[in-house]
Coordinates of C-alpha atoms and ligand atoms in Angstrom, one line a residue:
M1 CA 31.9 -3.8 -78.6
A2 CA 33.7 -1.3 -80.8
R3 CA 34.2 -2.7 -84.2
Y4 CA 36.6 -1.3 -86.9
D5 CA 37.1 -1.9 -90.5
M6 CA 40.8 -1.9 -91.2
A7 CA 42.7 -2.1 -94.4
V8 CA 46.1 -3.9 -94.3
L9 CA 48.6 -3.1 -97.0
P10 CA 51.7 -5.3 -96.3
G11 CA 53.4 -3.9 -99.4
D12 CA 57.0 -4.5 -100.3
G13 CA 60.2 -6.1 -99.0
T14 CA 60.0 -6.7 -95.3
G15 CA 56.6 -4.9 -95.1
P16 CA 54.7 -8.2 -94.9
E17 CA 56.9 -9.6 -92.2
V18 CA 56.6 -6.6 -89.9
V19 CA 52.9 -6.1 -90.7
A20 CA 52.2 -9.7 -89.6
E21 CA 53.8 -9.0 -86.2
G22 CA 51.9 -5.7 -86.0
V23 CA 48.6 -7.5 -86.6
K24 CA 49.5 -10.2 -84.1
V25 CA 49.9 -7.4 -81.5
L26 CA 46.9 -5.4 -82.6
K27 CA 44.8 -8.7 -82.2
A28 CA 46.2 -9.3 -78.8
A29 CA 45.3 -5.8 -77.7
A30 CA 41.9 -6.0 -79.4
G31 CA 41.2 -9.2 -77.6
K32 CA 42.1 -7.8 -74.2
F33 CA 40.1 -4.6 -74.6
G34 CA 36.9 -5.9 -76.3
I35 CA 37.6 -4.4 -79.7
E36 CA 36.6 -6.2 -82.9
L37 CA 39.0 -5.7 -85.9
N38 CA 37.8 -6.5 -89.2
L39 CA 40.8 -6.8 -91.5
E40 CA 40.9 -6.6 -95.3
Y41 CA 44.2 -7.3 -97.0
F42 CA 45.2 -5.4 -100.1
D43 CA 47.9 -6.7 -102.5
I44 CA 49.5 -3.4 -103.3
G45 CA 53.2 -2.9 -104.1
G46 CA 56.1 -3.5 -106.3
D47 CA 55.6 -7.2 -107.0
R48 CA 52.0 -6.6 -108.2
Y49 CA 53.1 -3.7 -110.3
L50 CA 55.8 -5.8 -112.0
K51 CA 53.2 -8.6 -112.7
T52 CA 50.2 -6.5 -113.8
G53 CA 51.5 -3.0 -114.5
E54 CA 49.0 -1.6 -112.1
V55 CA 50.1 0.5 -109.2
L56 CA 46.9 1.3 -107.4
S57 CA 43.5 1.4 -108.9
D58 CA 40.7 4.0 -108.5
S59 CA 38.4 1.4 -107.1
E60 CA 41.0 0.4 -104.5
V61 CA 41.3 4.0 -103.4
E62 CA 37.5 4.1 -103.0
R63 CA 37.5 1.0 -101.0
L64 CA 40.2 2.5 -98.8
K65 CA 38.2 5.6 -98.2
E66 CA 35.6 3.4 -96.6
K67 CA 37.8 2.1 -93.9
D68 CA 38.3 3.2 -90.4
A69 CA 42.1 3.0 -90.7
I70 CA 44.8 1.8 -93.0
Y71 CA 47.8 -0.1 -91.8
L72 CA 50.8 0.0 -94.2
G73 CA 54.0 -2.1 -94.2
A74 CA 56.4 -0.6 -96.7
I75 CA 56.6 0.7 -100.3
G76 CA 59.6 0.5 -102.4
H77 CA 61.0 -2.3 -104.7
P78 CA 64.6 -2.6 -106.0
E79 CA 63.4 -3.5 -109.5
V80 CA 61.1 -0.6 -109.8
K81 CA 62.3 2.8 -110.8
P82 CA 62.3 5.2 -107.8
G83 CA 59.3 7.3 -107.7
I84 CA 56.7 5.1 -109.3
L85 CA 55.5 3.3 -106.2
E86 CA 56.2 6.1 -103.9
K87 CA 54.2 8.6 -105.9
G88 CA 51.7 6.0 -107.2
I89 CA 50.8 4.5 -103.7
L90 CA 52.1 6.3 -100.7
L91 CA 51.8 9.9 -101.9
R92 CA 48.7 9.3 -103.8
L93 CA 47.0 7.9 -100.7
R94 CA 48.2 10.8 -98.5
F95 CA 46.9 13.3 -101.1
E96 CA 43.6 11.6 -102.1
L97 CA 42.7 10.7 -98.5
D98 CA 43.8 14.3 -97.6
Q99 CA 46.0 13.0 -94.7
Y100 CA 47.4 16.4 -94.1
I101 CA 49.4 15.6 -91.0
N102 CA 52.2 13.3 -90.8
L103 CA 52.8 12.8 -87.1
R104 CA 56.2 11.4 -86.0
P105 CA 56.9 10.9 -82.3
V106 CA 60.5 10.8 -81.3
K107 CA 60.7 9.1 -78.0
L108 CA 63.7 7.2 -76.6
Y109 CA 62.6 4.3 -74.4
P110 CA 64.6 3.1 -71.4
G111 CA 67.0 0.5 -72.4
V112 CA 67.4 1.7 -76.0
D113 CA 70.8 3.1 -77.2
T114 CA 70.9 6.5 -78.7
P115 CA 73.9 7.7 -80.6
L116 CA 73.7 11.0 -78.6
K117 CA 76.4 11.0 -75.8
D118 CA 75.1 11.8 -72.3
K119 CA 71.4 11.8 -73.4
G120 CA 68.7 9.6 -72.1
P121 CA 65.0 8.9 -72.2
E122 CA 64.4 12.1 -70.2
D123 CA 66.0 14.1 -72.9
I124 CA 64.5 12.6 -76.0
D125 CA 60.8 12.9 -76.1
F126 CA 59.3 15.2 -78.7
V127 CA 56.9 15.0 -81.7
V128 CA 57.3 16.3 -85.2
V129 CA 54.1 17.5 -86.9
R130 CA 54.9 17.4 -90.6
E131 CA 52.6 18.9 -93.2
N132 CA 51.8 16.0 -95.5
T133 CA 49.9 17.2 -98.7
E134 CA 51.7 20.3 -99.9
G135 CA 55.2 21.8 -100.1
L136 CA 57.7 20.2 -102.5
Y137 CA 55.7 17.0 -102.6
T138 CA 52.8 18.0 -104.9
G139 CA 54.7 17.1 -108.2
S140 CA 54.3 20.8 -109.3
G141 CA 56.9 21.7 -111.9
G142 CA 58.6 20.2 -114.9
F143 CA 61.3 20.2 -117.4
L144 CA 62.2 22.6 -120.1
K145 CA 64.4 21.3 -122.9
K146 CA 64.9 18.0 -121.1
G147 CA 68.0 16.1 -122.3
T148 CA 69.6 19.1 -124.0
P149 CA 72.5 21.2 -122.8
D150 CA 70.0 23.9 -122.0
E151 CA 67.7 21.8 -119.9
T152 CA 65.9 23.2 -116.9
A153 CA 64.2 21.4 -114.0
I154 CA 61.7 23.3 -111.9
Q155 CA 60.2 21.8 -108.7
V156 CA 57.8 24.2 -106.9
S157 CA 56.9 24.2 -103.2
I158 CA 53.1 24.8 -102.9
N159 CA 52.1 26.4 -99.6
T160 CA 48.4 27.4 -99.3
R161 CA 47.1 29.5 -96.4
K162 CA 44.4 26.8 -95.8
G163 CA 47.0 23.9 -95.9
V164 CA 49.4 25.7 -93.6
E165 CA 46.7 26.9 -91.2
R166 CA 45.1 23.5 -90.7
C167 CA 48.5 21.9 -90.0
V168 CA 49.6 24.7 -87.6
R169 CA 46.3 24.5 -85.9
F170 CA 46.6 20.8 -85.5
A171 CA 50.1 21.2 -84.0
F172 CA 48.7 23.7 -81.4
E173 CA 45.9 21.4 -80.5
Y174 CA 48.3 18.4 -80.3
C175 CA 50.7 20.4 -78.1
R176 CA 47.9 21.4 -75.7
K177 CA 46.6 17.8 -75.4
R178 CA 50.0 16.4 -75.0
N179 CA 50.3 18.7 -72.0
K180 CA 54.2 18.4 -71.5
K181 CA 56.4 21.3 -72.0
K182 CA 53.6 23.1 -74.0
R183 CA 56.2 24.5 -76.4
L184 CA 55.5 24.6 -80.1
T185 CA 58.5 25.3 -82.4
L186 CA 58.0 26.3 -86.0
C187 CA 60.8 24.9 -88.1
G188 CA 61.4 26.8 -91.3
K189 CA 63.8 28.8 -93.3
T190 CA 62.5 32.4 -93.2
N191 CA 65.9 33.8 -94.0
V192 CA 66.0 32.3 -97.5
L193 CA 62.5 30.9 -98.4
T194 CA 61.0 34.3 -97.9
Y195 CA 57.7 33.6 -99.5
A196 CA 56.9 30.1 -98.3
F197 CA 58.0 30.6 -94.7
D198 CA 56.7 34.1 -94.6
L199 CA 53.2 32.5 -95.0
W200 CA 54.0 29.9 -92.5
E201 CA 55.4 32.4 -89.9
R202 CA 52.5 34.8 -90.2
T203 CA 49.9 31.9 -90.0
F204 CA 51.8 30.4 -87.0
Y205 CA 51.8 33.7 -85.0
E206 CA 48.2 34.4 -85.8
V207 CA 46.9 31.1 -84.8
A208 CA 49.2 31.3 -81.7
K209 CA 47.0 34.1 -80.3
E210 CA 44.2 31.4 -79.8
Y211 CA 46.6 29.4 -77.7
P212 CA 48.0 31.6 -75.0
D213 CA 48.9 28.5 -72.9
I214 CA 51.5 27.4 -75.5
T215 CA 54.9 28.9 -75.7
T216 CA 55.8 29.6 -79.3
D217 CA 59.3 29.4 -80.7
Y218 CA 60.9 29.5 -84.2
A219 CA 64.0 27.7 -85.5
H220 CA 65.5 27.5 -89.0
V221 CA 65.7 23.9 -90.2
D222 CA 69.5 23.8 -90.2
A223 CA 69.6 25.0 -86.7
T224 CA 66.8 22.6 -85.8
C225 CA 69.1 19.7 -86.8
M226 CA 71.8 21.1 -84.7
W227 CA 69.6 21.5 -81.6
M228 CA 68.1 18.0 -82.1
V229 CA 71.5 16.6 -81.6
K230 CA 72.9 19.1 -79.0
N231 CA 69.8 19.8 -76.9
P232 CA 66.9 17.4 -77.8
E233 CA 65.4 18.1 -74.4
Y234 CA 64.6 21.6 -75.5
F235 CA 61.8 20.3 -78.0
D236 CA 58.2 19.4 -77.2
V237 CA 56.3 19.7 -80.5
I238 CA 57.9 20.8 -83.8
V239 CA 55.7 21.9 -86.7
T240 CA 57.1 22.1 -90.2
D241 CA 56.6 21.7 -93.9
N242 CA 56.6 18.4 -95.9
M243 CA 60.2 18.3 -97.1
F244 CA 61.8 19.6 -93.9
G245 CA 59.6 17.3 -91.9
D246 CA 60.8 14.3 -94.0
I247 CA 64.4 15.2 -93.3
I248 CA 64.3 16.0 -89.6
T249 CA 62.3 13.0 -88.9
D250 CA 64.9 10.6 -90.1
L251 CA 67.3 12.3 -87.8
G252 CA 64.7 12.0 -85.1
A253 CA 64.3 8.3 -85.8
V254 CA 68.1 7.8 -85.3
L255 CA 68.0 9.6 -81.9
Q256 CA 65.2 7.3 -80.7
G257 CA 67.1 4.2 -81.6
G258 CA 66.7 4.0 -85.4
M259 CA 64.3 2.7 -88.0
G260 CA 63.6 -0.4 -86.0
I261 CA 61.4 1.6 -83.7
A262 CA 60.3 4.7 -85.5
A263 CA 56.7 5.0 -86.6
G264 CA 54.5 7.5 -88.3
A265 CA 50.8 8.4 -88.8
N266 CA 49.4 10.0 -91.9
I267 CA 46.3 11.7 -90.4
N268 CA 43.2 13.1 -91.7
P269 CA 41.4 14.2 -88.5
E270 CA 38.1 14.2 -90.3
G271 CA 38.7 11.2 -92.5
V272 CA 40.7 8.0 -92.9
S273 CA 44.3 7.9 -91.5
M274 CA 47.2 5.6 -92.5
F275 CA 49.8 4.2 -90.1
E276 CA 53.3 3.0 -91.1
P277 CA 56.8 2.2 -89.8
I278 CA 58.9 4.9 -91.4
G279 CA 61.8 2.6 -92.2
G280 CA 61.0 1.4 -95.8
S281 CA 61.2 -2.0 -97.4
A282 CA 64.7 -3.0 -96.4
P283 CA 65.1 -5.4 -99.4
K284 CA 68.4 -6.9 -98.1
Y285 CA 66.6 -8.3 -95.0
T286 CA 63.5 -9.6 -96.9
G287 CA 62.3 -13.0 -96.0
K288 CA 65.0 -13.5 -93.4
N289 CA 62.9 -13.1 -90.3
M290 CA 65.6 -10.7 -89.1
I291 CA 63.9 -7.2 -89.3
N292 CA 62.7 -5.5 -86.2
P293 CA 58.9 -5.3 -86.2
L294 CA 58.7 -2.8 -83.3
A295 CA 58.2 0.1 -85.7
A296 CA 55.3 -1.5 -87.3
I297 CA 54.0 -2.5 -83.8
A298 CA 54.4 1.2 -82.7
A299 CA 52.5 2.3 -85.8
G300 CA 49.7 -0.1 -84.6
Q301 CA 49.8 1.8 -81.3
M302 CA 49.2 5.1 -83.2
L303 CA 46.3 3.5 -85.1
L304 CA 44.6 2.5 -81.8
E305 CA 45.2 6.0 -80.5
Q306 CA 43.6 7.6 -83.6
L307 CA 40.5 5.3 -83.2
G308 CA 40.2 6.6 -79.7
E309 CA 41.2 3.2 -78.2
D310 CA 43.5 4.9 -75.7
Q311 CA 43.7 1.9 -73.2
A312 CA 44.7 -0.5 -75.9
A313 CA 47.2 1.9 -77.3
A314 CA 48.7 2.4 -73.9
A315 CA 49.0 -1.3 -73.5
V316 CA 50.8 -1.7 -76.8
E317 CA 53.3 1.0 -75.8
G318 CA 53.8 -0.6 -72.4
A319 CA 54.5 -3.9 -74.0
I320 CA 57.0 -2.4 -76.5
M321 CA 58.7 -0.7 -73.5
K322 CA 58.9 -4.0 -71.6
A323 CA 60.4 -5.8 -74.6
V324 CA 63.1 -3.2 -75.2
A325 CA 63.9 -2.9 -71.5
N326 CA 64.0 -6.6 -70.7
D327 CA 64.6 -8.6 -73.8
L328 CA 66.0 -7.1 -77.0
K329 CA 69.7 -6.8 -77.2
S330 CA 69.6 -4.2 -79.9
L331 CA 67.0 -2.8 -82.2
S332 CA 69.0 -3.4 -85.4
A333 CA 68.0 -6.1 -87.8
G334 CA 69.8 -9.4 -87.0
K335 CA 71.1 -8.1 -83.7
M336 CA 68.0 -8.2 -81.6
G337 CA 68.7 -11.6 -80.1
Y338 CA 65.3 -12.7 -81.4
T339 CA 63.8 -13.2 -84.8
T340 CA 61.1 -10.9 -86.2
T341 CA 58.3 -13.3 -85.3
E342 CA 59.7 -13.9 -81.8
V343 CA 59.7 -10.1 -81.1
G344 CA 56.1 -10.1 -82.1
D345 CA 55.2 -13.0 -79.7
L346 CA 57.2 -11.2 -76.9
V347 CA 55.3 -8.0 -77.3
A348 CA 51.9 -9.8 -77.7
G349 CA 52.7 -11.9 -74.7
Y350 CA 53.2 -8.7 -72.6
I351 CA 49.8 -7.6 -73.6
Ligands
IPM401 C1 58.6 9.1 -95.6 C2 59.3 8.6 -96.9 C3 58.5 9.1 -98.0 C4 58.5 10.6 -98.0 C5 59.0 8.5 -99.3 C6 59.0 7.0 -99.4 C7 58.2 9.0 -100.5 O1 60.6 8.9 -96.8 O2 57.4 8.6 -95.3 O3 59.3 9.8 -94.8 O4 59.4 11.2 -98.5 O5 57.5 11.1 -97.4
MN402 MN1 61.2 10.0 -95.1

């Protein structure tokens, strides 16, 4: 029997509620497919920070590095200044565990409403491969003369050949394995960011030579946003840097039905990966049993995939698809026709 050590970080706001349903579904899938999941819960997030002043300790990071996977609810607390928890927990884990890929599928399931007129599930099915450890996210930069009339703020985008290449390579491999349209689009801004995206573009076309079966393509980030809305069916896999990937995946999430369903994976293909719903802590719904847990459940599906438990992952996806096709009235919090726990029960039941 396959056995995995999994860290569970419920985190802030509605994180614990959605993670509870995700764990329920993971346990159902594990039971069915003969997988043993050994869960360790970590109390990490805004509440603990407010109580103890500690965001994330070195020893916790070390313990997380020993796990087979990390399952995260949400980070973000209304009483904590923006940046502290995000940088201290989410970004720190992405960086220290070298989770250099942020994988975000954008897939519209039958029965789910998209805001795009005349587009359906056959049109909206692509994946964004977002670089996850570099770009504008490294915290490189600073202030000069802060608080004076002459103040200057500098925020630097770091793009290393090694970091770009491993991301691009992952995207080519992923596109090949996915085996759909076999088209990989580099999303950048070569007309303005003439250093960063020059490096990206050269790397992209060099690596492309090793993948003659993949059609390559380039789009500026602004045009990418336009095409995502106008012709989403054009896309198969998009690879891009950290900041652009952050932005276009929120747009992608809306196309697939919103934050109630959108999941992401922070992947270190050679190390420990972390899986999360991308919607955040949603403080206004906290404790109300109203939030949609499907995004967290879908993150669990990605976790199973990364562990190589493809059958279990497919069963979770199938169960999500049944729930959205047969049962849920909407994917929005409070409008599902079911409570958070009931949605978890439904999906677990379908497994
Ligand atoms: C995401 C989030 C994070 C990011 C925030 C919370 C730091 O928006 O995972 O997309 O910008 O990466
Ligand atoms: Mn984001």
